[in-house]
Coordinates of C-alpha atoms in Angstrom, one line a residue:
M1 CA 0.2 -0.1 0.0
K2 CA -2.9 3.9 -0.5
L3 CA -5.0 7.2 -0.1
R4 CA -4.7 11.2 0.1
I5 CA -5.6 12.6 3.0
A6 CA -8.1 15.2 1.6
L7 CA -7.9 19.0 3.3
S8 CA -8.6 22.4 2.0
A9 CA -4.4 23.1 2.3
L10 CA -1.2 21.3 3.4
S11 CA -0.1 24.0 5.9
A12 CA -3.7 23.4 7.4
A13 CA -3.4 19.6 7.1
A14 CA -0.3 19.4 8.9
A15 CA -2.1 21.5 11.5
V16 CA -4.0 19.3 12.3
L17 CA -2.3 16.3 12.0
A18 CA 0.9 17.1 14.0
A19 CA -1.2 18.2 16.9
P20 CA -2.0 15.1 19.4
V21 CA -6.1 14.4 19.6
P22 CA -7.0 15.2 23.0
A23 CA -8.7 12.2 24.8
H24 CA -12.6 14.1 25.5
A25 CA -12.4 15.1 21.8
G26 CA -14.4 13.2 19.3
T27 CA -11.8 11.4 16.7
P28 CA -11.8 12.2 13.6
K29 CA -13.1 10.7 10.8
L30 CA -11.7 8.6 8.0
G31 CA -13.4 7.4 4.8
W32 CA -11.6 6.1 1.4
E33 CA -12.2 8.4 -1.7
L34 CA -11.9 5.4 -4.4
K35 CA -10.4 6.4 -7.8
E36 CA -11.6 5.4 -11.4
T37 CA -7.8 3.4 -12.7
G38 CA -9.8 1.4 -16.2
V39 CA -8.1 -2.3 -14.9
T40 CA -9.2 -4.9 -13.0
A41 CA -6.7 -6.5 -12.0
R42 CA -5.6 -7.3 -8.4
L43 CA -3.2 -4.1 -7.0
R44 CA -1.3 -5.6 -4.5
G45 CA 1.6 -3.5 -4.5
L46 CA 1.5 0.3 -4.1
S47 CA 3.9 3.1 -3.5
P48 CA 2.9 6.7 -3.2
V49 CA 5.7 9.0 -3.8
S50 CA 3.5 12.0 -2.9
R51 CA 0.3 13.5 -2.7
D52 CA 0.6 14.1 -6.7
V53 CA 2.7 10.9 -7.4
V54 CA 1.3 7.2 -6.9
W55 CA 3.0 3.7 -8.2
A56 CA 0.6 0.6 -8.3
S57 CA 1.4 -2.7 -9.7
G58 CA -0.3 -6.3 -9.7
S59 CA -1.3 -9.2 -11.8
G60 CA -1.3 -9.4 -15.3
G61 CA 1.9 -7.6 -15.8
T62 CA -0.5 -5.0 -14.5
V63 CA 1.5 -1.6 -13.6
L64 CA 0.2 2.0 -13.4
R65 CA 1.0 5.7 -12.5
T66 CA -0.9 8.6 -11.7
V67 CA 1.3 12.3 -11.8
D68 CA -1.7 14.0 -10.6
G69 CA -3.3 12.8 -7.7
G70 CA -5.5 9.7 -9.1
R71 CA -7.5 11.9 -11.4
S72 CA -5.8 10.1 -14.3
W73 CA -3.6 6.5 -13.8
Q74 CA -1.5 5.5 -16.9
N75 CA -1.5 1.9 -17.6
V76 CA 2.8 1.7 -17.9
S77 CA 3.4 -2.0 -17.5
P78 CA 6.0 -4.0 -18.6
P79 CA 5.7 -5.0 -22.1
D80 CA 4.9 -9.2 -22.3
T81 CA 4.4 -9.9 -18.8
S82 CA 0.6 -10.5 -18.8
A83 CA 1.5 -14.3 -17.2
L84 CA 3.1 -12.0 -14.9
Q85 CA 2.3 -11.0 -11.1
F86 CA 3.7 -7.4 -9.5
R87 CA 3.3 -8.6 -6.1
D88 CA 5.5 -5.3 -4.9
I89 CA 6.9 -2.2 -6.0
E90 CA 9.0 0.3 -5.0
A91 CA 8.7 3.8 -6.5
F92 CA 11.4 7.0 -6.5
D93 CA 9.8 9.4 -7.4
E94 CA 7.0 10.2 -11.0
R95 CA 10.5 8.3 -13.4
S96 CA 11.9 6.2 -10.7
A97 CA 10.3 2.6 -10.0
V98 CA 11.7 -1.5 -9.5
A99 CA 9.1 -3.3 -9.4
L100 CA 9.4 -7.1 -8.5
S101 CA 7.1 -10.5 -9.6
I102 CA 6.3 -13.3 -7.5
G103 CA 6.3 -16.7 -8.3
E104 CA 8.4 -19.6 -7.7
G105 CA 12.2 -20.3 -10.3
T106 CA 11.9 -17.8 -13.9
D107 CA 8.3 -16.4 -12.5
S108 CA 10.5 -14.1 -9.8
R109 CA 11.9 -11.1 -11.5
V110 CA 12.8 -7.3 -11.1
Y111 CA 11.8 -5.2 -13.3
R112 CA 13.5 -1.2 -13.4
T113 CA 12.0 2.3 -15.3
Q114 CA 13.6 5.4 -15.1
D115 CA 11.6 7.4 -18.0
G116 CA 7.9 7.2 -16.3
G117 CA 7.0 3.3 -17.4
R118 CA 7.7 4.1 -21.6
T119 CA 10.0 1.4 -20.7
W120 CA 11.8 -0.9 -18.3
T121 CA 14.6 -3.3 -18.4
E122 CA 14.6 -6.4 -16.6
T123 CA 17.5 -6.5 -14.1
F124 CA 17.0 -9.9 -12.2
R125 CA 15.7 -13.3 -12.7
N126 CA 15.4 -16.1 -10.5
D127 CA 17.6 -19.0 -11.7
E128 CA 17.3 -20.9 -8.6
P129 CA 13.2 -23.3 -8.6
R130 CA 13.2 -23.7 -5.0
A131 CA 13.4 -20.0 -4.8
F132 CA 10.0 -17.6 -4.5
Y133 CA 10.2 -14.1 -3.9
D134 CA 8.3 -12.6 -2.0
C135 CA 8.2 -8.3 -1.1
L136 CA 10.9 -5.9 -2.4
A137 CA 12.2 -2.5 0.3
F138 CA 14.4 0.1 -0.4
F139 CA 16.5 2.1 2.6
D140 CA 16.4 5.5 0.2
R141 CA 17.6 5.5 -3.4
R142 CA 20.7 3.3 -4.0
H143 CA 20.2 0.0 -1.3
G144 CA 17.7 -1.9 -1.6
L145 CA 16.7 -6.0 -1.2
A146 CA 14.7 -8.4 -2.0
M147 CA 13.1 -11.8 0.1
S148 CA 12.6 -15.2 -0.9
D149 CA 10.9 -17.9 1.1
P150 CA 13.4 -20.5 2.2
V151 CA 15.8 -22.2 0.1
D152 CA 17.8 -24.9 2.0
G153 CA 16.3 -24.2 5.7
R154 CA 16.8 -20.3 5.1
F155 CA 15.0 -17.2 3.7
R156 CA 16.8 -16.2 1.2
I157 CA 17.9 -12.1 0.7
L158 CA 18.4 -11.0 -2.4
A159 CA 20.8 -7.0 -2.6
T160 CA 21.3 -4.6 -4.4
D161 CA 23.6 -0.9 -4.0
D162 CA 22.9 0.7 -7.1
G163 CA 19.0 1.4 -7.0
G164 CA 17.9 -2.0 -8.0
R165 CA 20.1 -2.3 -11.2
S166 CA 21.8 -5.0 -10.6
W167 CA 21.1 -7.5 -7.8
R168 CA 23.3 -10.2 -5.7
V169 CA 22.0 -13.2 -3.3
L170 CA 23.7 -12.1 0.1
P171 CA 25.2 -15.0 1.5
A172 CA 23.1 -17.7 4.0
D173 CA 25.6 -18.3 7.2
G174 CA 23.7 -14.6 8.4
M175 CA 19.7 -15.7 8.6
P176 CA 18.6 -18.2 11.4
Q177 CA 16.9 -21.4 10.6
A178 CA 13.9 -21.3 9.5
L179 CA 10.6 -23.0 10.7
A180 CA 9.5 -26.4 9.1
G181 CA 6.8 -24.3 6.9
E182 CA 8.0 -20.9 7.5
A183 CA 7.3 -18.6 4.7
G184 CA 6.8 -14.5 3.6
F185 CA 3.1 -14.1 2.5
A186 CA 3.7 -11.7 -1.3
A187 CA -0.2 -10.3 0.1
S188 CA 0.7 -6.2 0.0
G189 CA 4.3 -5.9 -0.5
Q190 CA 5.0 -5.8 3.0
C191 CA 6.2 -9.2 4.2
L192 CA 9.8 -7.0 4.2
V193 CA 10.0 -3.4 5.3
T194 CA 12.6 -1.1 6.0
A195 CA 13.5 2.3 8.2
G196 CA 16.4 4.5 8.0
G197 CA 18.9 3.8 6.6
R198 CA 20.0 0.1 8.2
D199 CA 17.2 -1.4 10.1
A200 CA 15.2 -4.5 7.8
W201 CA 12.6 -6.5 8.7
L202 CA 10.8 -9.7 7.9
A203 CA 7.5 -11.4 8.6
T204 CA 6.3 -14.8 8.0
G205 CA 3.8 -17.2 8.8
G206 CA 2.5 -21.1 7.7
A207 CA 4.7 -22.4 10.7
E208 CA 3.8 -24.1 13.8
R209 CA 4.7 -19.4 15.6
S210 CA 4.8 -16.9 12.9
R211 CA 7.8 -14.8 13.4
V212 CA 9.5 -11.3 12.9
F213 CA 13.0 -11.7 11.5
H214 CA 15.4 -8.3 12.0
S215 CA 17.8 -7.3 10.5
G216 CA 20.2 -3.8 11.4
D217 CA 23.2 -4.4 8.7
R218 CA 20.7 -4.2 5.8
G219 CA 20.6 -7.8 5.6
R220 CA 24.0 -9.2 5.9
T221 CA 22.9 -10.6 9.6
W222 CA 19.5 -11.2 11.5
T223 CA 17.9 -12.1 14.3
V224 CA 14.1 -13.2 14.8
T225 CA 11.3 -13.1 17.7
D226 CA 8.1 -15.3 18.2
S227 CA 4.9 -13.0 17.1
P228 CA 1.9 -13.1 19.0
I229 CA -0.6 -13.9 16.1
P230 CA -0.8 -17.2 15.2
A231 CA 0.0 -19.4 12.6
G232 CA 0.1 -22.8 12.9
D233 CA -1.6 -23.2 9.0
P234 CA 0.1 -22.3 5.6
A235 CA -2.6 -20.1 5.8
R236 CA -1.7 -18.2 8.8
G237 CA 1.2 -15.7 10.3
V238 CA 2.3 -12.3 10.1
F239 CA 1.6 -10.2 6.2
G240 CA 2.2 -7.2 6.7
L241 CA 4.6 -4.9 9.0
A242 CA 5.1 -1.0 9.7
F243 CA 8.0 0.7 10.9
R244 CA 7.8 4.3 12.0
D245 CA 11.4 4.5 12.9
R246 CA 13.8 2.0 14.4
H247 CA 11.7 1.4 17.7
H248 CA 7.9 1.6 17.3
G249 CA 6.7 -1.4 14.6
L250 CA 3.0 -2.8 13.8
A251 CA 2.2 -6.2 12.5
V252 CA -0.9 -7.4 11.3
G253 CA -2.2 -10.6 9.8
G254 CA -4.4 -13.6 10.5
D255 CA -5.9 -16.2 8.4
Y256 CA -6.5 -15.4 5.0
R257 CA -9.1 -17.8 4.6
P258 CA -12.8 -15.6 4.6
D259 CA -14.6 -18.2 6.6
Q260 CA -12.2 -18.9 8.7
P261 CA -11.7 -16.5 11.8
S262 CA -8.5 -14.4 12.8
P263 CA -7.8 -13.6 16.7
S264 CA -5.4 -11.7 17.8
A265 CA -5.0 -10.1 14.7
A266 CA -2.3 -7.0 14.8
A267 CA 0.8 -6.6 17.1
R268 CA 2.4 -4.0 18.2
T269 CA 6.6 -3.5 19.1
R270 CA 8.5 -0.8 20.9
D271 CA 11.7 -2.2 20.9
G272 CA 12.8 -3.1 16.9
A273 CA 10.9 -6.4 16.8
T274 CA 12.8 -7.3 20.0
T275 CA 9.3 -8.6 21.9
W276 CA 5.7 -8.1 20.8
Q277 CA 3.0 -7.4 23.0
A278 CA -0.9 -8.6 20.8
A279 CA -3.6 -5.8 20.4
A280 CA -5.6 -5.8 23.6
T281 CA -8.6 -5.1 20.9
P282 CA -7.8 -6.3 17.0
P283 CA -9.1 -5.9 13.7
A284 CA -12.4 -7.9 13.5
A285 CA -10.9 -10.0 10.9
Y286 CA -7.5 -10.9 8.7
R287 CA -5.8 -7.3 7.8
S288 CA -2.9 -8.1 5.6
G289 CA -1.5 -4.2 5.0
V290 CA -0.8 -1.7 7.5
A291 CA 0.9 2.2 7.3
W292 CA 1.6 4.6 9.7
L293 CA -0.5 8.2 9.3
P294 CA 1.9 11.0 8.4
H295 CA 2.3 13.1 11.5
L296 CA 0.5 11.1 14.3
P297 CA 2.9 9.6 15.8
S298 CA 0.3 6.9 17.1
A299 CA -2.5 6.5 14.5
A300 CA -2.4 4.2 12.2
V301 CA -4.4 2.2 9.2
A302 CA -4.6 -1.2 8.3
V303 CA -6.3 -2.5 5.1
G304 CA -8.1 -6.3 4.4
P305 CA -10.7 -7.7 1.7
S306 CA -13.4 -7.6 4.3
G307 CA -12.1 -3.7 5.9
S308 CA -10.3 -1.0 7.0
D309 CA -9.1 -0.4 11.0
V310 CA -7.5 2.6 12.9
T311 CA -5.4 2.9 15.8
W312 CA -5.1 6.1 18.4
S313 CA -3.3 4.2 20.3
G314 CA -0.2 3.0 18.6
G315 CA -1.6 -0.8 17.9
R316 CA -2.9 -1.2 21.4
T317 CA -6.5 -0.9 20.3
W318 CA -7.9 -0.8 16.7
E319 CA -11.5 0.7 15.1
T320 CA -13.2 -0.1 11.8
F321 CA -14.1 2.7 9.6
D322 CA -14.9 0.8 6.2
T323 CA -16.2 -2.2 5.0
G324 CA -14.6 -2.5 1.3
S325 CA -11.9 -4.3 0.6
F326 CA -7.6 -3.6 -0.1
D327 CA -4.7 -5.5 -0.1
T328 CA -2.5 -2.4 0.9
V329 CA -1.9 0.9 2.5
S330 CA 0.6 3.0 2.2
C331 CA 1.6 7.0 3.2
T332 CA 4.0 9.6 2.5
R333 CA 5.3 12.7 4.0
D334 CA 3.3 15.4 2.7
L335 CA -0.1 13.8 4.1
S336 CA -1.0 11.3 1.6
C337 CA -2.4 8.0 2.5
W338 CA -3.5 5.5 -0.5
A339 CA -4.8 1.9 -0.7
S340 CA -5.2 -0.6 -3.3
G341 CA -6.3 -4.1 -3.8
E342 CA -8.6 -6.2 -6.0
Q343 CA -10.6 -5.1 -9.1
G344 CA -8.7 -2.2 -10.4
R345 CA -10.0 -0.8 -6.5
L346 CA -7.4 2.1 -5.4
A347 CA -8.4 5.1 -3.1
R348 CA -6.9 7.5 -1.3
L349 CA -7.7 8.3 2.5
T350 CA -10.2 11.2 3.5
L351 CA -10.2 12.8 6.7
R352 CA -13.2 14.8 7.6

């Protein structure tokens, strides 16, 4: 993940969002303002750059871009990729973006554009048949990582130091052993996230326990901690992460099957994922994406196929504010939040 906060002026919005919400005051009302994208692809990849520039990606090799705040969308999909699923995209500006397609073997690829999607270059194609790349994340314009499900018992990490022009597989000796059945979920582009210049986290499920891995050196070495979000089934675990800084993080997930309950579908950390606390009042159902709201230190939004929730307490309690379907959500520093999902659904967040 995502949606723009609609306020009359940026300065007024900054003042409102930067101010703490008094305990006695009514909480703001959030909503989603849908945008017409012209596609029916499921958009699980989302990367807003600003209030005006947003990139999204998804099934059928689809990549979309807007440079006017969602009033119009350009289909800038790479040629000859209709069989691929672009589950994650990371954009740097209105011209430059890197997209990850997921799947077994050679279906896992990375494409890069530096001319607004007019042309694309394939910069990585997986040649390990046991690898399945799930998510992509960047620390800055040059340094980034991609993660694959375990190969030979350890999650595989791909790294770039030149903005996605070239990639290398990092040594596996700094990665803890995976549990039996453990994997990432390519559901929202948020199973791998970063904060600051060196810290990265990856989320897992499918095994007896859901876990969160942390690296403080751009993916070379990792530690791992159990999360309170239930696992024990291939459909359960942590699906999305968001870190406000290197200490404060949120995790969401559950069981993605619509006929299965998802108790304890959210957790929070205040020590960089060394420990996790289950939400006292979690979202009512499975959630795949989560994002901190800009300039509100304790506020965040989570989304999933059955609805959207907001927390004003740093993830301790959540409340539903919308019942529409989205897969991912993301915000920018200039007060812009967007969400995307099935049937080309893409929307911006409004605050009333």
